[in-house]
PDB file of C-alpha atoms in Angstrom:
ATOM      1  CA  MET P  37       0.000   0.000   0.000  1.00 75.00           C
ATOM      2  CA  SER P  38       1.416   3.360  -0.987  1.00 85.00           C
ATOM      3  CA  ASN P  39       1.824   6.136   1.551  1.00 84.00           C
ATOM      4  CA  GLU P  40      -0.939   8.111  -0.166  1.00 85.00           C
ATOM      5  CA  ALA P  41      -3.365   5.165  -0.089  1.00 82.00           C
ATOM      6  CA  GLN P  42      -2.526   4.529   3.563  1.00 83.00           C
ATOM      7  CA  SER P  43      -3.101   8.181   4.403  1.00 87.00           C
ATOM      8  CA  ASP P  44      -6.464   8.139   2.599  1.00 88.00           C
ATOM      9  CA  LEU P  45      -7.489   4.990   4.485  1.00 88.00           C
ATOM     10  CA  GLU P  46      -6.458   6.504   7.803  1.00 89.00           C
ATOM     11  CA  LYS P  47      -8.519   9.640   7.044  1.00 91.00           C
ATOM     12  CA  LYS P  48     -11.557   7.535   6.128  1.00 91.00           C
ATOM     13  CA  ILE P  49     -11.198   5.477   9.315  1.00 91.00           C
ATOM     14  CA  LEU P  50     -10.897   8.594  11.457  1.00 93.00           C
ATOM     15  CA  GLU P  51     -13.890  10.279   9.776  1.00 92.00           C
ATOM     16  CA  GLN P  52     -16.082   7.194  10.250  1.00 91.00           C
ATOM     17  CA  PHE P  53     -14.905   6.712  13.816  1.00 90.00           C
ATOM     18  CA  MET P  54     -15.543  10.348  14.779  1.00 92.00           C
ATOM     19  CA  SER P  55     -19.013  10.320  13.205  1.00 93.00           C
ATOM     20  CA  GLY P  56     -19.961   7.096  14.989  1.00 89.00           C
ATOM     21  CA  LYS P  57     -20.313   5.067  11.793  1.00 87.00           C
ATOM     22  CA  ASN P  58     -19.573   1.354  11.802  1.00 85.00           C
ATOM     23  CA  LEU P  59     -16.015   0.724  10.600  1.00 87.00           C
ATOM     24  CA  PHE P  60     -16.675  -2.912   9.681  1.00 83.00           C
ATOM     25  CA  GLY P  61     -20.180  -2.849   8.195  1.00 77.00           C
ATOM     26  CA  GLU P  62     -21.216  -2.080   4.650  1.00 77.00           C
ATOM     27  CA  GLY P  63     -19.138   0.833   3.406  1.00 83.00           C
ATOM     28  CA  GLY P  64     -16.940   0.679   6.501  1.00 87.00           C
ATOM     29  CA  ALA P  65     -13.303   1.577   6.072  1.00 88.00           C
ATOM     30  CA  LEU P  66     -12.123  -1.674   7.675  1.00 88.00           C
ATOM     31  CA  ALA P  67     -14.628  -4.010   5.976  1.00 86.00           C
ATOM     32  CA  PRO P  68     -12.274  -4.972   3.113  1.00 87.00           C
ATOM     33  CA  MET P  69      -9.543  -5.788   5.628  1.00 88.00           C
ATOM     34  CA  LEU P  70     -11.892  -7.992   7.683  1.00 87.00           C
ATOM     35  CA  LYS P  71     -13.056  -9.769   4.511  1.00 89.00           C
ATOM     36  CA  ASN P  72      -9.442 -10.391   3.476  1.00 92.00           C
ATOM     37  CA  VAL P  73      -8.454 -11.810   6.880  1.00 93.00           C
ATOM     38  CA  ILE P  74     -11.452 -14.177   6.927  1.00 93.00           C
ATOM     39  CA  GLU P  75     -10.762 -15.395   3.385  1.00 95.00           C
ATOM     40  CA  LYS P  76      -7.071 -16.007   4.196  1.00 96.00           C
ATOM     41  CA  ALA P  77      -8.069 -18.007   7.285  1.00 96.00           C
ATOM     42  CA  LEU P  78     -10.453 -20.111   5.182  1.00 97.00           C
ATOM     43  CA  GLU P  79      -7.652 -20.801   2.689  1.00 96.00           C
ATOM     44  CA  ALA P  80      -5.439 -21.979   5.553  1.00 96.00           C
ATOM     45  CA  GLU P  81      -8.233 -24.264   6.775  1.00 96.00           C
ATOM     46  CA  MET P  82      -8.554 -25.728   3.273  1.00 96.00           C
ATOM     47  CA  ASP P  83      -4.783 -26.331   3.134  1.00 95.00           C
ATOM     48  CA  ALA P  84      -5.018 -28.265   6.399  1.00 95.00           C
ATOM     49  CA  HIS P  85      -8.079 -30.187   5.177  1.00 95.00           C
ATOM     50  CA  LEU P  86      -6.390 -31.303   1.961  1.00 95.00           C
ATOM     51  CA  ASP P  87      -3.692 -33.350   3.659  1.00 93.00           C
ATOM     52  CA  ASP P  88      -1.927 -36.312   2.029  1.00 92.00           C
ATOM     53  CA  GLN P  89      -4.729 -38.707   2.961  1.00 92.00           C
ATOM     54  CA  GLU P  90      -7.393 -36.524   1.310  1.00 91.00           C
ATOM     55  CA  ARG P  91      -5.272 -36.084  -1.794  1.00 92.00           C
ATOM     56  CA  THR P  92      -4.720 -39.835  -2.191  1.00 92.00           C
ATOM     57  CA  LYS P  93      -8.528 -40.187  -2.240  1.00 93.00           C
ATOM     58  CA  GLY P  94      -8.549 -37.839  -5.226  1.00 93.00           C
ATOM     59  CA  ASN P  95      -9.776 -34.794  -3.360  1.00 95.00           C
ATOM     60  CA  LYS P  96      -8.449 -31.398  -4.388  1.00 95.00           C
ATOM     61  CA  ARG P  97      -9.476 -27.768  -4.629  1.00 95.00           C
ATOM     62  CA  ASN P  98     -12.465 -27.044  -6.812  1.00 95.00           C
ATOM     63  CA  GLY P  99     -12.995 -23.311  -7.053  1.00 95.00           C
ATOM     64  CA  LYS P 100     -14.786 -20.972  -4.704  1.00 96.00           C
ATOM     65  CA  GLY P 101     -18.299 -20.434  -3.472  1.00 94.00           C
ATOM     66  CA  LYS P 102     -19.958 -17.388  -1.957  1.00 94.00           C
ATOM     67  CA  LYS P 103     -21.318 -16.883   1.530  1.00 92.00           C
ATOM     68  CA  THR P 104     -22.923 -13.886   3.115  1.00 91.00           C
ATOM     69  CA  LEU P 105     -21.746 -13.268   6.653  1.00 87.00           C
ATOM     70  CA  LYS P 106     -24.066 -11.508   9.024  1.00 84.00           C
ATOM     71  CA  SER P 107     -22.485 -10.085  12.135  1.00 77.00           C
ATOM     72  CA  ARG P 108     -23.012  -7.294  14.575  1.00 76.00           C
ATOM     73  CA  PHE P 109     -20.836  -5.244  12.235  1.00 70.00           C
ATOM     74  CA  GLY P 110     -23.208  -5.747   9.297  1.00 74.00           C
ATOM     75  CA  SER P 111     -23.381  -8.150   6.357  1.00 80.00           C
ATOM     76  CA  PHE P 112     -20.750  -8.783   3.721  1.00 82.00           C
ATOM     77  CA  ASP P 113     -19.957 -11.435   1.114  1.00 89.00           C
ATOM     78  CA  ILE P 114     -16.906 -13.673   1.239  1.00 92.00           C
ATOM     79  CA  ASP P 115     -15.418 -16.199  -1.185  1.00 95.00           C
ATOM     80  CA  THR P 116     -15.118 -19.650   0.368  1.00 95.00           C
ATOM     81  CA  PRO P 117     -12.821 -22.384  -0.977  1.00 96.00           C
ATOM     82  CA  GLU P 118     -14.444 -25.638  -2.099  1.00 96.00           C
ATOM     83  CA  ASP P 119     -13.112 -29.139  -2.654  1.00 96.00           C
ATOM     84  CA  ARG P 120     -14.078 -31.783  -5.223  1.00 95.00           C
ATOM     85  CA  GLN P 121     -15.697 -34.132  -2.727  1.00 95.00           C
ATOM     86  CA  SER P 122     -17.557 -31.371  -0.862  1.00 94.00           C
ATOM     87  CA  SER P 123     -16.114 -32.618   2.407  1.00 94.00           C
ATOM     88  CA  PHE P 124     -14.596 -29.296   3.483  1.00 94.00           C
ATOM     89  CA  GLU P 125     -16.507 -27.770   6.385  1.00 93.00           C
ATOM     90  CA  PRO P 126     -14.702 -24.707   7.689  1.00 92.00           C
ATOM     91  CA  ALA P 127     -14.642 -24.152  11.426  1.00 93.00           C
ATOM     92  CA  LEU P 128     -14.395 -20.365  11.109  1.00 91.00           C
ATOM     93  CA  VAL P 129     -17.568 -19.918   9.044  1.00 86.00           C
ATOM     94  CA  LYS P 130     -20.123 -22.668   9.394  1.00 78.00           C
TER      95      LYS P 130
END
């Protein structure tokens, strides 16, 4: 992230914070960051799920699905990894 982009993000965060707006909900300055962290955690869960035993059974990654998360911060869509045998059940997002 460039210094200018970081400065713009910091200004947006401060403006939303000072006005009492939700930083994580729809349009929130930190919503993209939260989405990114959740998606990275789901990818790590998929990596752990697809161990050697799963791979020898022919299971592998098979694209991504969509889920809408509803939280006290608001709703937002995330991309969830999927496997061929549909046996991946993430612990983070049920």
